[in-house]
mmCIF file of C-alpha atoms in Angstrom:
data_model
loop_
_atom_site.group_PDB
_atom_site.id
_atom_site.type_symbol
_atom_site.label_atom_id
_atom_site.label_comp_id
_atom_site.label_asym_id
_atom_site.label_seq_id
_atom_site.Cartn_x
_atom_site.Cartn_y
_atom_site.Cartn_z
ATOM 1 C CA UNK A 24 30.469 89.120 2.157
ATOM 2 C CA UNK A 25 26.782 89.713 0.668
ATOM 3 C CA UNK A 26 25.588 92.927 1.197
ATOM 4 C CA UNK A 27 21.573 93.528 1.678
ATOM 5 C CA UNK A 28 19.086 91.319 2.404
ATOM 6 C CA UNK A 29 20.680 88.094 3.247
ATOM 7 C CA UNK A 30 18.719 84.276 2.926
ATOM 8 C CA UNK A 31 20.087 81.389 5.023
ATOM 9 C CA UNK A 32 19.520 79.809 1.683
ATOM 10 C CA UNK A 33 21.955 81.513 -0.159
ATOM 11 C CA UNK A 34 24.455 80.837 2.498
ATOM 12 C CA UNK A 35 23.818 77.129 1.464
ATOM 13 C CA UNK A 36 22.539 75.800 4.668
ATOM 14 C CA UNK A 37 19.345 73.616 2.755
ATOM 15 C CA UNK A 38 22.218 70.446 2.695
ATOM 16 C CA UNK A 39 22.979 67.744 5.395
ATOM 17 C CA UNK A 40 21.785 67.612 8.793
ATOM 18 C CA UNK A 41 22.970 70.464 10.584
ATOM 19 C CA UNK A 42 22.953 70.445 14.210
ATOM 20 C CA UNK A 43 24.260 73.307 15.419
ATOM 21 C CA UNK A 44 24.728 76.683 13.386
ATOM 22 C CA UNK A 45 26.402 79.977 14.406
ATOM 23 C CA UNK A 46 26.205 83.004 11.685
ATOM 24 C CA UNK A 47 26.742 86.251 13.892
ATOM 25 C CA UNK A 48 26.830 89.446 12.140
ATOM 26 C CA UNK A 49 26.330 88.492 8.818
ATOM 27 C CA UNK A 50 23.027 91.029 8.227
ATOM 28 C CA UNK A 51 20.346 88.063 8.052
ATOM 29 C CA UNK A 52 16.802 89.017 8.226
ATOM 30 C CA UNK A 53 15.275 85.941 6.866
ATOM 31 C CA UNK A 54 15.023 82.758 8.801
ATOM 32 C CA UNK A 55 12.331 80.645 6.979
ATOM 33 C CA UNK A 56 14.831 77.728 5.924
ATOM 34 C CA UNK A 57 15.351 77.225 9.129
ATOM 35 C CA UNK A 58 11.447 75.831 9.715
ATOM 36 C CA UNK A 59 12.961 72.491 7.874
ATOM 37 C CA UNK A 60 16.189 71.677 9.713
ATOM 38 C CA UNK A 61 14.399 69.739 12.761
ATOM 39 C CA UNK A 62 18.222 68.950 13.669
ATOM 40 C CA UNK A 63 19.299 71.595 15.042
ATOM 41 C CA UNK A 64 20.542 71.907 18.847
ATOM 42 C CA UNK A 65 22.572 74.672 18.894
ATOM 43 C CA UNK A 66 21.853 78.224 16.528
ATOM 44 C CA UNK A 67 23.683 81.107 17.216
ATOM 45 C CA UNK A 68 22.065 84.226 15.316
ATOM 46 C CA UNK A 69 23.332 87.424 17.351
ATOM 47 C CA UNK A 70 23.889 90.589 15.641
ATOM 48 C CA UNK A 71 21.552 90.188 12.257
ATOM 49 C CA UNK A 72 18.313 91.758 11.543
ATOM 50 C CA UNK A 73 16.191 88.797 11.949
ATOM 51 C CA UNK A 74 12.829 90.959 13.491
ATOM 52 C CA UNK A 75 10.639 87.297 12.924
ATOM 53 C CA UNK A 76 11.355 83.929 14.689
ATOM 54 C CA UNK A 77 7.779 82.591 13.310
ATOM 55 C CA UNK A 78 10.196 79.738 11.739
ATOM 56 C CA UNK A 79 11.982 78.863 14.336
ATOM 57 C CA UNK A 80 8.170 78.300 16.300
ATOM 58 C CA UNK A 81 7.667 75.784 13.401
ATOM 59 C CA UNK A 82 10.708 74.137 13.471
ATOM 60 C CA UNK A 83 9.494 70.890 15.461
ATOM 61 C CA UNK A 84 12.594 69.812 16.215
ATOM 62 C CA UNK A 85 13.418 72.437 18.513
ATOM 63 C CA UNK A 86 12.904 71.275 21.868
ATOM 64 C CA UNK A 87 14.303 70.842 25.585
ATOM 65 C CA UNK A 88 17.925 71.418 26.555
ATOM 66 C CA UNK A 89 18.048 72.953 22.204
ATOM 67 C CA UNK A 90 19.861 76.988 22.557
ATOM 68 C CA UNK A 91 18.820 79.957 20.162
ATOM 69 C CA UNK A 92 20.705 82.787 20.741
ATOM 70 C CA UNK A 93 19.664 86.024 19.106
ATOM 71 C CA UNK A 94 21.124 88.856 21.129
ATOM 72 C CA UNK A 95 21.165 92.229 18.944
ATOM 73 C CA UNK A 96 18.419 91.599 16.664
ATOM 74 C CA UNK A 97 16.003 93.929 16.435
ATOM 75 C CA UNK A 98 13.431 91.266 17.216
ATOM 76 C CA UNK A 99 9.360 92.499 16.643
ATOM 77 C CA UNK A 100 7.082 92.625 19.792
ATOM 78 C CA UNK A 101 5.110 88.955 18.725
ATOM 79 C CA UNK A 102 8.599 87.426 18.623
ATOM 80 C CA UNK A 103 9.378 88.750 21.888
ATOM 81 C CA UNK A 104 5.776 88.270 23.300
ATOM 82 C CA UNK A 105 4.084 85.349 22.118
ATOM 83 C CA UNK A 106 7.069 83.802 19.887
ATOM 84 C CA UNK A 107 10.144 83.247 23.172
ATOM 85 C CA UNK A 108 7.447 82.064 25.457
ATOM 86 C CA UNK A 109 6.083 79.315 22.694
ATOM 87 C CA UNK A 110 9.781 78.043 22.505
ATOM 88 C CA UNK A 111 10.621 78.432 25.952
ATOM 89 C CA UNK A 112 7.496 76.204 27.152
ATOM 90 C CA UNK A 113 8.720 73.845 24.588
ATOM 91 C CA UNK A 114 12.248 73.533 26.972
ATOM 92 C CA UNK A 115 14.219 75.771 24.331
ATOM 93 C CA UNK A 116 17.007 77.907 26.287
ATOM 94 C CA UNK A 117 16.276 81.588 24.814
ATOM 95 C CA UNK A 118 19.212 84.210 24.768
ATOM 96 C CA UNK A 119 17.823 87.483 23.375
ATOM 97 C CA UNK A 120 17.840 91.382 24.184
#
């Protein structure tokens, strides 16, 4: 397993439609590439070091009845604040703390 700072592109997720995604524990702290994969439904990111879910805000595709789960990140106060509530108003189901 990579050690440091840890891209969702280097775990090669930039192929095929992905609709559902679950890396727990795996030290990630940069979500960008996931702006781009409009399929997802399901993302399961508990236990990284993701502190900015900016990308997951731009990800259009994200959308009523979709799940994010991010329990034990050490998510920053806009996530928390202004980021959750944007996705939640969009019908996202939010699992964080």
């Amino acid at each position: 397993m990579p050690t440091g700072k840890i891209l969702l592109s280097s775990l090669g997720w930039n192929t095929a439609p992905i609709w559902s995604r679950w890396t727990a524990s795996n030290q990630i702290s940069d979500i960008s590439a996931l702006s781009r994969l409009t399929n997802l439904e399901r993302l399961g990111l508990g236990g990284n070091q993701i502190g900015d879910i900016k990308p997951l805000v731009s990800n259009s595709g994200l959308s009523k009845g979709d799940v994010v789960y991010l329990v034990g990140n050490p998510l920053s106060s806009t996530s928390t604040n202004v980021y959750i509530p944007q996705l939640k108003k969009r019908g996202v189901k939010m699992y964080y703390w």
